[in-house]
Amino acid sequence: MTTPDFVVDNVDNIAAPVTRFAPSPTGLLHRGHAFSAVTAWRLARANGGRFILRIEDIDTTRCRPEFEAAILEDLAWLGLDWDGPVWRQSERTAVYRAALDQLVALGVAYPCFCTRADIAAAVAAPHGPEGPAYPGTCRHLSADERARRLASETPAWRLD
Ligand SMILES: [Zn+2]
């Protein structure tokens, strides 16, 4: 197996890179995960950068603490370390809320009240490789309609 060259030395404006590995604790790591983690770690370490471990634990129905523990054990077995604490998405909702509020204030995000079934049923919905794509149904709701629905429904937020 050849070892890729991880040193970035031909780009003037790249400072120390920050890479990350972001597994979901919904199961055990497989070799693909290990390769991704090692690659990101080596890229950071070879260039004086930082390597972040971010646990994608917001799917509360599927994530389990024993899988997170297994991930940490496997990374240690691989000899990988990370900079700073382990980030858990579930502990960062205030950060995401602040970013969303900023996008809404900039007028580049809008609430969407569609269900997955609504989107799948939309005749005009173009279909991508992973299924139906969002047809933009809620993009043009009036301000009154948005306000009325926001009072009683929890939307998804989409970039306009
Ligand atoms: Zn919608």
PDB file of C-alpha atoms and ligand atoms in Angstrom:
ATOM      1  CA  MET A   1       0.000   0.000   0.000  1.00  0.00           C
ATOM      2  CA  THR A   2       1.370   3.397  -0.901  1.00  0.00           C
ATOM      3  CA  THR A   3       1.209   6.216   1.549  1.00  0.00           C
ATOM      4  CA  PRO A   4      -0.278   9.419   0.189  1.00  0.00           C
ATOM      5  CA  ASP A   5       1.679  12.601   0.676  1.00  0.00           C
ATOM      6  CA  PHE A   6      -0.234  14.495   3.334  1.00  0.00           C
ATOM      7  CA  VAL A   7       1.965  17.561   3.460  1.00  0.00           C
ATOM      8  CA  VAL A   8       0.344  20.597   1.898  1.00  0.00           C
ATOM      9  CA  ASP A   9       3.243  22.697   0.691  1.00  0.00           C
ATOM     10  CA  ASN A  10       2.226  24.143  -2.625  1.00  0.00           C
ATOM     11  CA  VAL A  11      -0.614  26.419  -1.556  1.00  0.00           C
ATOM     12  CA  ASP A  12       0.351  29.764  -0.099  1.00  0.00           C
ATOM     13  CA  ASN A  13      -2.863  30.661   1.647  1.00  0.00           C
ATOM     14  CA  ILE A  14      -3.588  27.481   3.552  1.00  0.00           C
ATOM     15  CA  ALA A  15      -2.770  27.974   7.179  1.00  0.00           C
ATOM     16  CA  ALA A  16      -2.689  25.050   9.546  1.00  0.00           C
ATOM     17  CA  PRO A  17      -5.661  22.915   8.500  1.00  0.00           C
ATOM     18  CA  VAL A  18      -8.410  21.862  10.864  1.00  0.00           C
ATOM     19  CA  THR A  19      -9.704  18.412  10.012  1.00  0.00           C
ATOM     20  CA  ARG A  20     -12.316  16.338  11.747  1.00  0.00           C
ATOM     21  CA  PHE A  21     -13.702  12.896  12.123  1.00  0.00           C
ATOM     22  CA  ALA A  22     -17.443  12.893  12.804  1.00  0.00           C
ATOM     23  CA  PRO A  23     -18.857   9.423  13.407  1.00  0.00           C
ATOM     24  CA  SER A  24     -22.411   8.678  14.502  1.00  0.00           C
ATOM     25  CA  PRO A  25     -22.532   6.379  17.520  1.00  0.00           C
ATOM     26  CA  THR A  26     -25.173   4.208  15.903  1.00  0.00           C
ATOM     27  CA  GLY A  27     -22.921   1.200  15.482  1.00  0.00           C
ATOM     28  CA  LEU A  28     -19.335   0.042  15.452  1.00  0.00           C
ATOM     29  CA  LEU A  29     -16.682   1.636  13.266  1.00  0.00           C
ATOM     30  CA  HIS A  30     -15.722  -0.206  10.103  1.00  0.00           C
ATOM     31  CA  ARG A  31     -12.542  -0.009   8.035  1.00  0.00           C
ATOM     32  CA  GLY A  32     -13.893   2.896   5.975  1.00  0.00           C
ATOM     33  CA  HIS A  33     -14.381   4.934   9.130  1.00  0.00           C
ATOM     34  CA  ALA A  34     -10.884   4.022  10.286  1.00  0.00           C
ATOM     35  CA  PHE A  35      -9.411   5.098   6.952  1.00  0.00           C
ATOM     36  CA  SER A  36     -11.263   8.434   7.123  1.00  0.00           C
ATOM     37  CA  ALA A  37     -10.127   9.049  10.678  1.00  0.00           C
ATOM     38  CA  VAL A  38      -6.495   8.179   9.941  1.00  0.00           C
ATOM     39  CA  THR A  39      -6.509  10.313   6.789  1.00  0.00           C
ATOM     40  CA  ALA A  40      -7.940  13.368   8.549  1.00  0.00           C
ATOM     41  CA  TRP A  41      -5.588  12.914  11.511  1.00  0.00           C
ATOM     42  CA  ARG A  42      -2.517  12.562   9.288  1.00  0.00           C
ATOM     43  CA  LEU A  43      -3.481  15.596   7.188  1.00  0.00           C
ATOM     44  CA  ALA A  44      -3.731  17.719  10.325  1.00  0.00           C
ATOM     45  CA  ARG A  45      -0.605  16.366  11.982  1.00  0.00           C
ATOM     46  CA  ALA A  46       1.565  16.577   8.855  1.00  0.00           C
ATOM     47  CA  ASN A  47       0.703  20.248   8.419  1.00  0.00           C
ATOM     48  CA  GLY A  48       0.756  21.578  11.945  1.00  0.00           C
ATOM     49  CA  GLY A  49      -3.018  21.627  12.066  1.00  0.00           C
ATOM     50  CA  ARG A  50      -5.677  20.460  14.461  1.00  0.00           C
ATOM     51  CA  PHE A  51      -7.748  17.288  14.436  1.00  0.00           C
ATOM     52  CA  ILE A  52     -11.258  17.492  15.911  1.00  0.00           C
ATOM     53  CA  LEU A  53     -13.403  14.575  17.033  1.00  0.00           C
ATOM     54  CA  ARG A  54     -17.082  15.431  16.679  1.00  0.00           C
ATOM     55  CA  ILE A  55     -19.664  12.840  17.680  1.00  0.00           C
ATOM     56  CA  GLU A  56     -22.839  13.078  15.578  1.00  0.00           C
ATOM     57  CA  ASP A  57     -25.240  12.110  18.332  1.00  0.00           C
ATOM     58  CA  ILE A  58     -28.429  13.983  17.521  1.00  0.00           C
ATOM     59  CA  ASP A  59     -30.349  10.939  16.319  1.00  0.00           C
ATOM     60  CA  THR A  60     -31.476  10.020  19.796  1.00  0.00           C
ATOM     61  CA  THR A  61     -33.408   6.984  18.631  1.00  0.00           C
ATOM     62  CA  ARG A  62     -30.328   5.248  17.199  1.00  0.00           C
ATOM     63  CA  CYS A  63     -27.302   6.627  19.065  1.00  0.00           C
ATOM     64  CA  ARG A  64     -26.062   4.683  22.076  1.00  0.00           C
ATOM     65  CA  PRO A  65     -23.379   5.478  24.661  1.00  0.00           C
ATOM     66  CA  GLU A  66     -21.803   2.051  24.240  1.00  0.00           C
ATOM     67  CA  PHE A  67     -21.149   2.801  20.559  1.00  0.00           C
ATOM     68  CA  GLU A  68     -19.498   6.115  21.444  1.00  0.00           C
ATOM     69  CA  ALA A  69     -17.315   4.298  23.977  1.00  0.00           C
ATOM     70  CA  ALA A  70     -16.384   1.758  21.303  1.00  0.00           C
ATOM     71  CA  ILE A  71     -15.483   4.573  18.874  1.00  0.00           C
ATOM     72  CA  LEU A  72     -13.169   6.181  21.427  1.00  0.00           C
ATOM     73  CA  GLU A  73     -11.581   2.805  22.165  1.00  0.00           C
ATOM     74  CA  ASP A  74     -11.050   2.092  18.462  1.00  0.00           C
ATOM     75  CA  LEU A  75      -9.478   5.512  17.834  1.00  0.00           C
ATOM     76  CA  ALA A  76      -7.121   4.959  20.757  1.00  0.00           C
ATOM     77  CA  TRP A  77      -6.255   1.536  19.336  1.00  0.00           C
ATOM     78  CA  LEU A  78      -5.437   3.235  16.024  1.00  0.00           C
ATOM     79  CA  GLY A  79      -3.095   5.575  17.905  1.00  0.00           C
ATOM     80  CA  LEU A  80      -5.113   8.676  17.085  1.00  0.00           C
ATOM     81  CA  ASP A  81      -5.500  11.627  19.392  1.00  0.00           C
ATOM     82  CA  TRP A  82      -7.549  14.768  18.919  1.00  0.00           C
ATOM     83  CA  ASP A  83      -7.261  18.381  19.914  1.00  0.00           C
ATOM     84  CA  GLY A  84      -9.547  19.731  22.573  1.00  0.00           C
ATOM     85  CA  PRO A  85     -12.523  17.968  24.058  1.00  0.00           C
ATOM     86  CA  VAL A  86     -14.772  15.572  22.158  1.00  0.00           C
ATOM     87  CA  TRP A  87     -17.460  17.669  20.510  1.00  0.00           C
ATOM     88  CA  ARG A  88     -20.963  16.223  20.753  1.00  0.00           C
ATOM     89  CA  GLN A  89     -23.556  17.666  18.424  1.00  0.00           C
ATOM     90  CA  SER A  90     -26.199  17.216  21.117  1.00  0.00           C
ATOM     91  CA  GLU A  91     -24.299  19.692  23.323  1.00  0.00           C
ATOM     92  CA  ARG A  92     -23.979  22.336  20.615  1.00  0.00           C
ATOM     93  CA  THR A  93     -27.583  23.232  19.847  1.00  0.00           C
ATOM     94  CA  ALA A  94     -27.081  26.805  21.130  1.00  0.00           C
ATOM     95  CA  VAL A  95     -24.268  27.275  18.609  1.00  0.00           C
ATOM     96  CA  TYR A  96     -26.476  25.995  15.789  1.00  0.00           C
ATOM     97  CA  ARG A  97     -29.443  28.070  16.973  1.00  0.00           C
ATOM     98  CA  ALA A  98     -27.282  31.217  16.905  1.00  0.00           C
ATOM     99  CA  ALA A  99     -26.075  30.403  13.387  1.00  0.00           C
ATOM    100  CA  LEU A 100     -29.639  29.725  12.223  1.00  0.00           C
ATOM    101  CA  ASP A 101     -30.838  32.987  13.773  1.00  0.00           C
ATOM    102  CA  GLN A 102     -28.108  34.786  11.861  1.00  0.00           C
ATOM    103  CA  LEU A 103     -29.161  33.163   8.573  1.00  0.00           C
ATOM    104  CA  VAL A 104     -32.814  34.062   9.204  1.00  0.00           C
ATOM    105  CA  ALA A 105     -31.837  37.646  10.059  1.00  0.00           C
ATOM    106  CA  LEU A 106     -29.894  37.826   6.800  1.00  0.00           C
ATOM    107  CA  GLY A 107     -33.008  36.688   4.923  1.00  0.00           C
ATOM    108  CA  VAL A 108     -31.344  33.619   3.438  1.00  0.00           C
ATOM    109  CA  ALA A 109     -33.276  30.927   5.336  1.00  0.00           C
ATOM    110  CA  TYR A 110     -36.972  30.167   5.447  1.00  0.00           C
ATOM    111  CA  PRO A 111     -39.191  27.748   7.377  1.00  0.00           C
ATOM    112  CA  CYS A 112     -40.405  24.626   5.630  1.00  0.00           C
ATOM    113  CA  PHE A 113     -43.428  22.765   6.921  1.00  0.00           C
ATOM    114  CA  CYS A 114     -43.378  19.895   4.446  1.00  0.00           C
ATOM    115  CA  THR A 115     -43.181  16.308   5.610  1.00  0.00           C
ATOM    116  CA  ARG A 116     -41.064  13.751   3.784  1.00  0.00           C
ATOM    117  CA  ALA A 117     -44.318  12.352   2.411  1.00  0.00           C
ATOM    118  CA  ASP A 118     -45.293  15.812   1.127  1.00  0.00           C
ATOM    119  CA  ILE A 119     -42.037  16.113  -0.748  1.00  0.00           C
ATOM    120  CA  ALA A 120     -42.209  12.588  -2.142  1.00  0.00           C
ATOM    121  CA  ALA A 121     -45.736  13.212  -3.355  1.00  0.00           C
ATOM    122  CA  ALA A 122     -44.988  16.497  -5.067  1.00  0.00           C
ATOM    123  CA  VAL A 123     -45.467  15.825  -8.743  1.00  0.00           C
ATOM    124  CA  ALA A 124     -42.972  18.480  -9.717  1.00  0.00           C
ATOM    125  CA  ALA A 125     -40.292  17.231  -7.370  1.00  0.00           C
ATOM    126  CA  PRO A 126     -37.084  16.476  -9.227  1.00  0.00           C
ATOM    127  CA  HIS A 127     -35.502  13.270  -8.029  1.00  0.00           C
ATOM    128  CA  GLY A 128     -31.860  13.051  -7.119  1.00  0.00           C
ATOM    129  CA  PRO A 129     -29.799   9.912  -6.564  1.00  0.00           C
ATOM    130  CA  GLU A 130     -31.022   9.694  -2.955  1.00  0.00           C
ATOM    131  CA  GLY A 131     -34.713  10.220  -3.694  1.00  0.00           C
ATOM    132  CA  PRO A 132     -36.940  13.191  -4.175  1.00  0.00           C
ATOM    133  CA  ALA A 133     -35.399  16.622  -3.900  1.00  0.00           C
ATOM    134  CA  TYR A 134     -37.240  19.430  -2.166  1.00  0.00           C
ATOM    135  CA  PRO A 135     -39.416  21.257  -4.723  1.00  0.00           C
ATOM    136  CA  GLY A 136     -39.375  24.615  -2.900  1.00  0.00           C
ATOM    137  CA  THR A 137     -42.993  24.462  -1.777  1.00  0.00           C
ATOM    138  CA  CYS A 138     -42.549  26.732   1.267  1.00  0.00           C
ATOM    139  CA  ARG A 139     -40.136  29.203  -0.291  1.00  0.00           C
ATOM    140  CA  HIS A 140     -42.924  31.526  -1.368  1.00  0.00           C
ATOM    141  CA  LEU A 141     -45.302  31.375   1.591  1.00  0.00           C
ATOM    142  CA  SER A 142     -46.577  34.796   2.595  1.00  0.00           C
ATOM    143  CA  ALA A 143     -45.326  36.400   5.795  1.00  0.00           C
ATOM    144  CA  ASP A 144     -48.789  35.902   7.318  1.00  0.00           C
ATOM    145  CA  GLU A 145     -48.859  32.210   6.395  1.00  0.00           C
ATOM    146  CA  ARG A 146     -45.380  31.674   7.832  1.00  0.00           C
ATOM    147  CA  ALA A 147     -46.299  33.445  11.066  1.00  0.00           C
ATOM    148  CA  ARG A 148     -49.532  31.480  11.405  1.00  0.00           C
ATOM    149  CA  ARG A 149     -47.818  28.137  10.887  1.00  0.00           C
ATOM    150  CA  LEU A 150     -44.800  28.982  13.055  1.00  0.00           C
ATOM    151  CA  ALA A 151     -47.224  29.535  15.933  1.00  0.00           C
ATOM    152  CA  SER A 152     -48.320  25.893  15.884  1.00  0.00           C
ATOM    153  CA  GLU A 153     -45.789  23.869  13.868  1.00  0.00           C
ATOM    154  CA  THR A 154     -42.074  23.164  14.168  1.00  0.00           C
ATOM    155  CA  PRO A 155     -40.459  23.724  10.793  1.00  0.00           C
ATOM    156  CA  ALA A 156     -37.307  22.559   9.151  1.00  0.00           C
ATOM    157  CA  TRP A 157     -35.192  25.472   7.949  1.00  0.00           C
ATOM    158  CA  ARG A 158     -33.939  25.712   4.405  1.00  0.00           C
ATOM    159  CA  LEU A 159     -31.433  27.948   2.708  1.00  0.00           C
ATOM    160  CA  ASP A 160     -32.943  30.087   0.005  1.00  0.00           C
TER     161      ASP A 160
HETATM  162 ZN    ZN B   1     -41.725  23.002   2.535  1.00  0.00          ZN
END
